[in-house]
Tab-separated table of C-alpha atoms in Angstrom:
chain	number	residue	atom	x	y	z
A	1	UNK	CA	-0.012	-0.015	-0.010
A	2	UNK	CA	3.076	2.292	0.368
A	3	UNK	CA	3.079	2.935	-3.365
A	4	UNK	CA	-0.265	4.636	-2.953
A	5	UNK	CA	1.367	7.423	-0.932
A	6	UNK	CA	2.366	10.281	-3.209
A	7	UNK	CA	5.828	11.128	-1.795
A	8	UNK	CA	6.430	14.322	-3.804
A	9	UNK	CA	2.989	15.578	-2.862
A	10	UNK	CA	3.717	14.787	0.792
A	11	UNK	CA	7.115	16.530	0.609
A	12	UNK	CA	5.553	19.633	-0.954
A	13	UNK	CA	2.897	19.725	1.781
A	14	UNK	CA	5.549	19.238	4.489
A	15	UNK	CA	7.684	22.078	3.051
A	16	UNK	CA	4.751	24.460	2.967
A	17	UNK	CA	3.965	23.525	6.612
A	18	UNK	CA	7.554	24.288	7.604
A	19	UNK	CA	7.514	27.669	5.844
A	20	UNK	CA	4.188	28.397	7.416
A	21	UNK	CA	5.529	27.628	10.910
A	22	UNK	CA	8.620	29.857	10.207
A	23	UNK	CA	6.367	32.749	9.288
A	24	UNK	CA	5.587	34.854	12.295
A	25	UNK	CA	2.110	35.913	11.280
A	26	UNK	CA	0.787	32.432	10.466
A	27	UNK	CA	-2.642	31.870	12.031
A	28	UNK	CA	-3.736	28.715	13.840
A	29	UNK	CA	-6.291	28.051	11.121
A	30	UNK	CA	-3.669	28.110	8.404
A	31	UNK	CA	-1.478	25.667	10.346
A	32	UNK	CA	-4.400	23.320	10.955
A	33	UNK	CA	-5.320	23.272	7.254
A	34	UNK	CA	-1.696	22.441	6.342
A	35	UNK	CA	-1.606	19.670	8.971
A	36	UNK	CA	-4.799	18.097	7.817
A	37	UNK	CA	-3.588	18.200	4.188
A	38	UNK	CA	-0.610	16.096	5.254
A	39	UNK	CA	-2.802	13.681	7.150
A	40	UNK	CA	-5.114	13.288	4.129
A	41	UNK	CA	-2.194	12.626	1.835
A	42	UNK	CA	-1.138	9.738	4.105
A	43	UNK	CA	-4.672	8.322	4.199
A	44	UNK	CA	-5.251	8.463	0.455
A	45	UNK	CA	-4.788	4.701	0.166
A	46	UNK	CA	-7.724	4.199	2.568
A	47	UNK	CA	-9.910	6.581	0.604
A	48	UNK	CA	-8.965	4.919	-2.633
A	49	UNK	CA	-9.881	1.521	-1.218
A	50	UNK	CA	-13.175	2.861	0.038
A	51	UNK	CA	-13.836	4.371	-3.370
A	52	UNK	CA	-13.093	1.079	-5.066
A	53	UNK	CA	-15.425	-0.797	-2.725
A	54	UNK	CA	-18.202	1.750	-3.212
A	55	UNK	CA	-17.853	1.441	-6.986
A	56	UNK	CA	-17.938	-2.349	-6.755
A	57	UNK	CA	-21.054	-2.332	-4.626
A	58	UNK	CA	-22.678	0.186	-6.913
A	59	UNK	CA	-21.834	-1.898	-9.981
A	60	UNK	CA	-23.061	-5.077	-8.342
A	61	UNK	CA	-26.348	-3.417	-7.425
A	62	UNK	CA	-26.687	-1.946	-10.896
A	63	UNK	CA	-25.986	-5.270	-12.557
A	64	UNK	CA	-28.458	-6.900	-10.213
A	65	UNK	CA	-31.046	-4.344	-11.258
A	66	UNK	CA	-30.163	-4.729	-14.895
A	67	UNK	CA	-30.416	-8.533	-14.732
A	68	UNK	CA	-33.338	-9.100	-17.041
A	69	UNK	CA	-34.197	-12.235	-15.107
A	70	UNK	CA	-35.232	-10.059	-12.154
A	71	UNK	CA	-37.268	-7.762	-14.336
A	72	UNK	CA	-38.937	-10.770	-15.883
A	73	UNK	CA	-39.704	-12.233	-12.507
A	74	UNK	CA	-41.516	-9.125	-11.384
A	75	UNK	CA	-43.172	-8.130	-14.660
A	76	UNK	CA	-43.957	-11.402	-16.336
A	77	UNK	CA	-43.271	-14.478	-14.317
A	78	UNK	CA	-45.176	-13.649	-11.177
A	79	UNK	CA	-48.392	-12.560	-12.894
A	80	UNK	CA	-47.918	-15.525	-15.189
A	81	UNK	CA	-47.521	-17.872	-12.211
A	82	UNK	CA	-50.714	-16.514	-10.694
A	83	UNK	CA	-52.557	-17.141	-13.928
A	84	UNK	CA	-51.124	-20.624	-14.077
A	85	UNK	CA	-52.238	-21.460	-10.584
A	86	UNK	CA	-55.666	-20.035	-11.289
A	87	UNK	CA	-55.755	-22.328	-14.274
A	88	UNK	CA	-54.906	-25.283	-12.020
A	89	UNK	CA	-57.972	-24.439	-9.922
A	90	UNK	CA	-60.110	-24.142	-13.049
A	91	UNK	CA	-58.910	-27.449	-14.421
A	92	UNK	CA	-59.289	-29.432	-11.218
A	93	UNK	CA	-62.749	-27.962	-10.730
A	94	UNK	CA	-63.722	-28.837	-14.284
A	95	UNK	CA	-62.496	-32.398	-13.867
A	96	UNK	CA	-64.331	-32.802	-10.574
A	97	UNK	CA	-67.550	-31.498	-12.106
A	98	UNK	CA	-67.220	-33.745	-15.155
A	99	UNK	CA	-66.789	-36.812	-12.963
A	100	UNK	CA	-69.623	-35.777	-10.632
A	101	UNK	CA	-71.976	-35.254	-13.563
A	102	UNK	CA	-71.176	-38.700	-14.948
A	103	UNK	CA	-71.816	-40.237	-11.522
A	104	UNK	CA	-75.048	-38.314	-11.040
A	105	UNK	CA	-76.302	-39.328	-14.493
A	106	UNK	CA	-74.997	-42.886	-14.271
A	107	UNK	CA	-76.265	-43.843	-10.832
A	108	UNK	CA	-79.979	-43.905	-11.716
A	109	UNK	CA	-79.216	-45.817	-14.920
A	110	UNK	CA	-77.339	-48.490	-12.963
A	111	UNK	CA	-80.073	-48.538	-10.339
A	112	UNK	CA	-82.740	-49.066	-13.006
A	113	UNK	CA	-80.759	-51.889	-14.586
A	114	UNK	CA	-80.316	-53.550	-11.222
A	115	UNK	CA	-84.024	-53.226	-10.371
A	116	UNK	CA	-85.109	-54.642	-13.744
A	117	UNK	CA	-82.667	-57.532	-13.516
A	118	UNK	CA	-83.948	-58.364	-10.029
A	119	UNK	CA	-87.563	-58.247	-11.237
A	120	UNK	CA	-86.847	-60.495	-14.231
A	121	UNK	CA	-84.885	-62.866	-12.006
A	122	UNK	CA	-87.936	-63.281	-9.791
A	123	UNK	CA	-90.195	-63.862	-12.830
A	124	UNK	CA	-87.783	-66.419	-14.151
A	125	UNK	CA	-87.784	-68.197	-10.786
A	126	UNK	CA	-91.609	-68.378	-10.892
A	127	UNK	CA	-91.401	-69.749	-14.448
A	128	UNK	CA	-88.929	-72.419	-13.340
A	129	UNK	CA	-91.201	-73.385	-10.454
A	130	UNK	CA	-94.024	-73.652	-13.025
A	131	UNK	CA	-96.039	-70.976	-11.230
A	132	UNK	CA	-96.575	-68.980	-14.396
A	133	UNK	CA	-99.641	-68.906	-16.646
A	134	UNK	CA	-99.558	-68.507	-20.413
A	135	UNK	CA	-100.383	-64.787	-20.444
A	136	UNK	CA	-97.801	-64.016	-17.797
A	137	UNK	CA	-95.254	-66.046	-19.684
A	138	UNK	CA	-95.830	-64.027	-22.852
A	139	UNK	CA	-95.615	-60.832	-20.854
A	140	UNK	CA	-92.300	-61.946	-19.400
A	141	UNK	CA	-91.046	-62.758	-22.895
A	142	UNK	CA	-91.632	-59.228	-24.086
A	143	UNK	CA	-90.203	-57.853	-20.843
A	144	UNK	CA	-87.045	-59.837	-21.412
A	145	UNK	CA	-86.799	-58.546	-24.958
A	146	UNK	CA	-87.285	-55.021	-23.737
A	147	UNK	CA	-84.675	-55.551	-21.043
A	148	UNK	CA	-82.078	-56.727	-23.533
A	149	UNK	CA	-82.652	-53.735	-25.766
A	150	UNK	CA	-82.690	-51.280	-22.894
A	151	UNK	CA	-79.700	-52.743	-21.096
A	152	UNK	CA	-77.644	-52.411	-24.286
A	153	UNK	CA	-78.487	-48.686	-24.489
A	154	UNK	CA	-77.947	-48.181	-20.782
A	155	UNK	CA	-74.640	-50.034	-20.784
A	156	UNK	CA	-73.330	-47.948	-23.661
A	157	UNK	CA	-74.504	-44.839	-21.716
A	158	UNK	CA	-72.502	-46.010	-18.711
A	159	UNK	CA	-69.488	-46.922	-20.862
A	160	UNK	CA	-69.392	-43.485	-22.477
A	161	UNK	CA	-69.594	-42.077	-18.960
A	162	UNK	CA	-66.551	-44.145	-17.985
A	163	UNK	CA	-64.684	-42.779	-21.003
A	164	UNK	CA	-65.575	-39.249	-19.894
A	165	UNK	CA	-64.266	-39.990	-16.409
A	166	UNK	CA	-61.125	-41.434	-17.940
A	167	UNK	CA	-60.543	-38.395	-20.103
A	168	UNK	CA	-61.182	-36.005	-17.223
A	169	UNK	CA	-58.095	-37.386	-15.490
A	170	UNK	CA	-55.802	-35.555	-17.892
A	171	UNK	CA	-55.881	-32.673	-15.419
A	172	UNK	CA	-53.416	-34.514	-13.220
A	173	UNK	CA	-50.704	-34.503	-15.868
A	174	UNK	CA	-51.366	-30.898	-16.894
A	175	UNK	CA	-51.650	-29.456	-13.427
A	176	UNK	CA	-48.433	-31.197	-12.301
A	177	UNK	CA	-46.596	-29.630	-15.196
A	178	UNK	CA	-47.900	-26.203	-14.326
A	179	UNK	CA	-47.184	-26.565	-10.666
A	180	UNK	CA	-43.668	-27.810	-11.419
A	181	UNK	CA	-43.069	-24.599	-13.420
A	182	UNK	CA	-44.202	-22.504	-10.527
A	183	UNK	CA	-41.871	-24.458	-8.229
A	184	UNK	CA	-38.985	-23.591	-10.615
A	185	UNK	CA	-40.013	-19.944	-10.429
A	186	UNK	CA	-40.016	-20.015	-6.649
A	187	UNK	CA	-36.542	-21.567	-6.793
A	188	UNK	CA	-35.363	-18.729	-9.061
A	189	UNK	CA	-36.710	-16.146	-6.677
A	190	UNK	CA	-34.969	-17.842	-3.809
A	191	UNK	CA	-31.618	-17.809	-5.667
A	192	UNK	CA	-32.039	-14.133	-6.512
A	193	UNK	CA	-32.946	-13.230	-2.989
A	194	UNK	CA	-29.812	-14.967	-1.740
A	195	UNK	CA	-27.785	-12.901	-4.231
A	196	UNK	CA	-29.446	-9.749	-2.997
A	197	UNK	CA	-28.644	-10.598	0.607
A	198	UNK	CA	-25.032	-11.273	-0.357
A	199	UNK	CA	-24.771	-7.882	-2.080
A	200	UNK	CA	-26.307	-6.116	0.823
A	201	UNK	CA	-23.667	-7.853	2.919
A	202	UNK	CA	-25.605	-7.352	6.066
A	203	UNK	CA	-26.470	-9.928	8.587
A	204	UNK	CA	-30.178	-9.801	8.516
A	205	UNK	CA	-31.519	-10.300	11.942
A	206	UNK	CA	-33.862	-13.291	11.886
A	207	UNK	CA	-37.489	-12.277	12.211
A	208	UNK	CA	-38.751	-12.605	15.723
A	209	UNK	CA	-40.527	-15.878	16.409
A	210	UNK	CA	-44.195	-15.330	15.823
A	211	UNK	CA	-46.010	-15.092	19.051
A	212	UNK	CA	-48.430	-17.870	19.679
A	213	UNK	CA	-51.841	-16.532	19.078
A	214	UNK	CA	-54.059	-17.785	21.827
A	215	UNK	CA	-57.147	-17.309	19.752
A	216	UNK	CA	-55.554	-18.990	16.767
A	217	UNK	CA	-58.497	-21.167	15.978
A	218	UNK	CA	-60.701	-18.105	15.836
A	219	UNK	CA	-58.658	-16.388	13.205
A	220	UNK	CA	-59.337	-17.409	9.640
A	221	UNK	CA	-55.776	-16.551	8.625
A	222	UNK	CA	-54.638	-19.235	11.006
A	223	UNK	CA	-56.627	-21.967	9.332
A	224	UNK	CA	-54.071	-24.254	7.750
A	225	UNK	CA	-56.209	-25.967	5.174
A	226	UNK	CA	-55.379	-29.428	3.859
A	227	UNK	CA	-52.437	-31.169	5.466
A	228	UNK	CA	-49.605	-31.863	3.023
A	229	UNK	CA	-48.181	-35.331	3.728
A	230	UNK	CA	-44.812	-34.998	5.425
A	231	UNK	CA	-45.439	-31.384	6.489
A	232	UNK	CA	-47.634	-32.042	9.499
A	233	UNK	CA	-46.670	-30.454	12.758
A	234	UNK	CA	-47.024	-31.877	16.251
A	235	UNK	CA	-50.327	-30.283	17.080
A	236	UNK	CA	-51.938	-31.466	13.861
A	237	UNK	CA	-53.842	-34.695	13.614
A	238	UNK	CA	-52.514	-36.909	10.824
A	239	UNK	CA	-55.766	-38.571	10.006
A	240	UNK	CA	-59.313	-39.457	10.969
A	241	UNK	CA	-58.095	-42.047	13.525
A	242	UNK	CA	-56.157	-39.351	15.414
A	243	UNK	CA	-59.177	-37.073	15.354
A	244	UNK	CA	-61.382	-39.903	16.647
A	245	UNK	CA	-58.917	-40.627	19.480
A	246	UNK	CA	-58.810	-36.972	20.449
A	247	UNK	CA	-62.589	-36.691	20.422
A	248	UNK	CA	-62.850	-39.934	22.415
A	249	UNK	CA	-60.530	-38.432	25.016
A	250	UNK	CA	-62.920	-35.447	25.211
A	251	UNK	CA	-65.813	-37.805	25.941
A	252	UNK	CA	-67.257	-38.191	22.423
B	1	UNK	CA	-84.615	-36.551	7.020
B	2	UNK	CA	-83.703	-33.147	5.614
B	3	UNK	CA	-80.008	-32.258	5.522
B	4	UNK	CA	-78.252	-28.945	4.855
B	5	UNK	CA	-74.751	-29.102	3.313
B	6	UNK	CA	-72.622	-25.986	3.838
B	7	UNK	CA	-69.318	-25.718	1.952
B	8	UNK	CA	-67.817	-22.949	-0.182
B	9	UNK	CA	-66.653	-25.444	-2.881
B	10	UNK	CA	-69.510	-26.593	-5.069
B	11	UNK	CA	-67.621	-29.791	-5.960
B	12	UNK	CA	-67.305	-30.719	-2.303
B	13	UNK	CA	-71.035	-30.064	-1.817
B	14	UNK	CA	-71.788	-32.325	-4.781
B	15	UNK	CA	-69.549	-35.078	-3.412
B	16	UNK	CA	-71.209	-34.937	0.026
B	17	UNK	CA	-74.664	-34.747	-1.589
B	18	UNK	CA	-73.964	-37.856	-3.674
B	19	UNK	CA	-72.552	-39.762	-0.709
B	20	UNK	CA	-75.576	-38.861	1.385
B	21	UNK	CA	-77.858	-40.025	-1.436
B	22	UNK	CA	-76.010	-43.335	-1.506
B	23	UNK	CA	-76.663	-43.596	2.225
B	24	UNK	CA	-80.355	-43.094	1.535
B	25	UNK	CA	-80.662	-39.383	2.341
B	26	UNK	CA	-82.294	-37.833	-0.699
B	27	UNK	CA	-83.603	-34.624	0.820
B	28	UNK	CA	-80.669	-32.255	0.884
B	29	UNK	CA	-80.130	-28.564	0.343
B	30	UNK	CA	-76.913	-26.546	-0.032
B	31	UNK	CA	-75.407	-23.251	1.112
B	32	UNK	CA	-71.972	-21.782	0.374
B	33	UNK	CA	-71.233	-20.323	3.824
B	34	UNK	CA	-72.767	-19.620	7.226
B	35	UNK	CA	-74.345	-16.384	6.079
B	36	UNK	CA	-76.509	-18.160	3.542
B	37	UNK	CA	-76.756	-21.352	5.577
B	38	UNK	CA	-78.103	-19.940	8.830
B	39	UNK	CA	-81.305	-18.390	7.321
B	40	UNK	CA	-81.972	-21.709	5.569
B	41	UNK	CA	-81.615	-23.541	8.871
B	42	UNK	CA	-83.903	-21.086	10.615
B	43	UNK	CA	-86.730	-21.511	8.131
B	44	UNK	CA	-86.163	-24.856	6.481
B	45	UNK	CA	-86.950	-27.480	9.158
B	46	UNK	CA	-83.625	-29.271	8.730
B	47	UNK	CA	-82.829	-32.379	10.747
B	48	UNK	CA	-79.104	-32.404	10.211
B	49	UNK	CA	-76.275	-30.018	9.292
B	50	UNK	CA	-73.049	-30.934	7.518
B	51	UNK	CA	-70.621	-28.005	7.399
B	52	UNK	CA	-67.110	-27.099	6.344
B	53	UNK	CA	-65.024	-24.873	8.650
B	54	UNK	CA	-63.052	-22.475	6.467
B	55	UNK	CA	-65.434	-20.421	4.339
B	56	UNK	CA	-65.613	-16.799	3.265
B	57	UNK	CA	-68.205	-14.780	5.141
B	58	UNK	CA	-69.366	-16.821	8.080
B	59	UNK	CA	-67.161	-19.799	8.944
B	60	UNK	CA	-68.385	-23.205	9.997
B	61	UNK	CA	-67.397	-22.706	13.633
B	62	UNK	CA	-69.316	-19.426	13.731
B	63	UNK	CA	-72.291	-21.181	12.153
B	64	UNK	CA	-72.036	-23.911	14.792
B	65	UNK	CA	-71.924	-21.321	17.553
B	66	UNK	CA	-74.930	-19.503	16.018
B	67	UNK	CA	-76.862	-22.774	15.810
B	68	UNK	CA	-76.146	-23.635	19.443
B	69	UNK	CA	-77.166	-20.100	20.503
B	70	UNK	CA	-80.500	-20.265	18.648
B	71	UNK	CA	-83.220	-21.717	20.905
B	72	UNK	CA	-84.976	-23.321	17.940
B	73	UNK	CA	-81.821	-24.868	16.476
B	74	UNK	CA	-79.732	-25.633	19.548
B	75	UNK	CA	-80.392	-29.411	19.396
B	76	UNK	CA	-79.663	-29.734	15.678
B	77	UNK	CA	-77.030	-32.450	15.106
B	78	UNK	CA	-73.972	-30.954	13.374
B	79	UNK	CA	-71.234	-32.826	11.548
B	80	UNK	CA	-68.110	-30.862	10.643
B	81	UNK	CA	-66.334	-32.010	7.488
B	82	UNK	CA	-63.151	-29.953	7.117
B	83	UNK	CA	-59.480	-29.931	6.161
B	84	UNK	CA	-58.613	-28.250	9.476
B	85	UNK	CA	-56.851	-30.826	11.577
B	86	UNK	CA	-55.148	-28.851	14.375
B	87	UNK	CA	-55.698	-30.259	17.807
B	88	UNK	CA	-56.829	-26.916	19.198
B	89	UNK	CA	-59.405	-26.566	16.413
B	90	UNK	CA	-60.895	-29.962	17.040
B	91	UNK	CA	-61.044	-29.180	20.766
B	92	UNK	CA	-62.687	-25.846	19.954
B	93	UNK	CA	-65.290	-27.510	17.728
B	94	UNK	CA	-65.972	-30.062	20.473
B	95	UNK	CA	-66.420	-27.270	23.022
B	96	UNK	CA	-68.745	-25.424	20.629
B	97	UNK	CA	-70.951	-28.540	20.623
B	98	UNK	CA	-70.153	-30.347	17.395
B	99	UNK	CA	-71.601	-33.856	17.129
B	100	UNK	CA	-68.998	-35.287	14.785
B	101	UNK	CA	-65.748	-34.210	13.109
B	102	UNK	CA	-64.492	-35.602	9.810
B	103	UNK	CA	-61.150	-34.455	8.308
B	104	UNK	CA	-60.712	-34.101	4.580
B	105	UNK	CA	-59.783	-36.024	2.569
B	106	UNK	CA	-62.303	-38.531	3.823
B	107	UNK	CA	-63.871	-41.755	2.593
B	108	UNK	CA	-67.501	-42.643	2.047
B	109	UNK	CA	-67.117	-45.202	4.824
B	110	UNK	CA	-65.911	-42.585	7.336
B	111	UNK	CA	-68.806	-40.278	6.550
B	112	UNK	CA	-71.279	-43.131	6.954
B	113	UNK	CA	-69.730	-44.218	10.273
B	114	UNK	CA	-69.872	-40.706	11.749
B	115	UNK	CA	-73.431	-40.094	10.613
B	116	UNK	CA	-74.572	-43.474	11.957
B	117	UNK	CA	-72.837	-42.784	15.257
B	118	UNK	CA	-74.499	-39.375	15.604
B	119	UNK	CA	-77.974	-40.806	15.040
B	120	UNK	CA	-77.313	-43.784	17.289
B	121	UNK	CA	-76.463	-41.399	20.089
B	122	UNK	CA	-79.482	-39.198	19.429
B	123	UNK	CA	-81.886	-42.105	19.285
B	124	UNK	CA	-80.231	-43.997	22.149
């Protein structure tokens, strides 16, 4: 660092200080200025280092700001991620409704088939036990014919329902892809935040531990929603059996 | 047997409605939160309430408390079907007078068991 001291400059300043001291009418102020000039000349290496650091920090911050990835995150990726997640909700809802509609339409069809089959089974039993008269027998014949025709239509109705249910499952593939993209985005944000903290070079004090809210259960913000497997905490029941045990311990 | 199903998600209401129908309960009505559910309860002669907890407007726990505070409704059996599984929440629901508590995701069998148990206790 010695090479940073400008010797000729220092010598010049020293000479002018000496001549100032030899002058009888030199004021205290003048002497102080000359002294501080010498001190500054000696410290110039420190100031240069500081200047260099400041410039580095400035450049780092500027390059951080200029990083298009950051701008993209804020301007495009985040709104995009929100749209994507909204789409996940839309898709899962659509799939659920498709399946529910098939079930709601299919259940009475299956029930009707089952009832008719039971009825015909009983008729057939009577026929086998020779309890049936000619007219009844003819009636059963046409009922059987009707049943065959109807069951074919009903079965194809049910089968097309099954196909609909099958096709509705494509949401799983699509939503996972979307969610995976959002996970990547969150990863990116994390990386960039770590960079930012490094640049800032400060030891961020960890946020104070959230105070336990005594009325937690009363506060909607505190409702956790569905438990994610592997993310349960101690005070959370892991399933219906746990809930039943807890309720039993409360006298239920 | 007339049953009111309160849940903010229409798909969940449909699932519960279909499960109840499979269990032989055909007379059901729906509401999307406590604010719409409570007036229905007060005027609709319901015999049973199935409610979610976390809903916009009036939550399930508030609805339960309102039901227990209403002289005409205070004996209405209430089954809570919810994703909330914290111990303190279950204790809170129990203290508020819930008759059964089912955590989502649940099975048809669980729902049937809890409903059967509630009616056994009422009739017994």
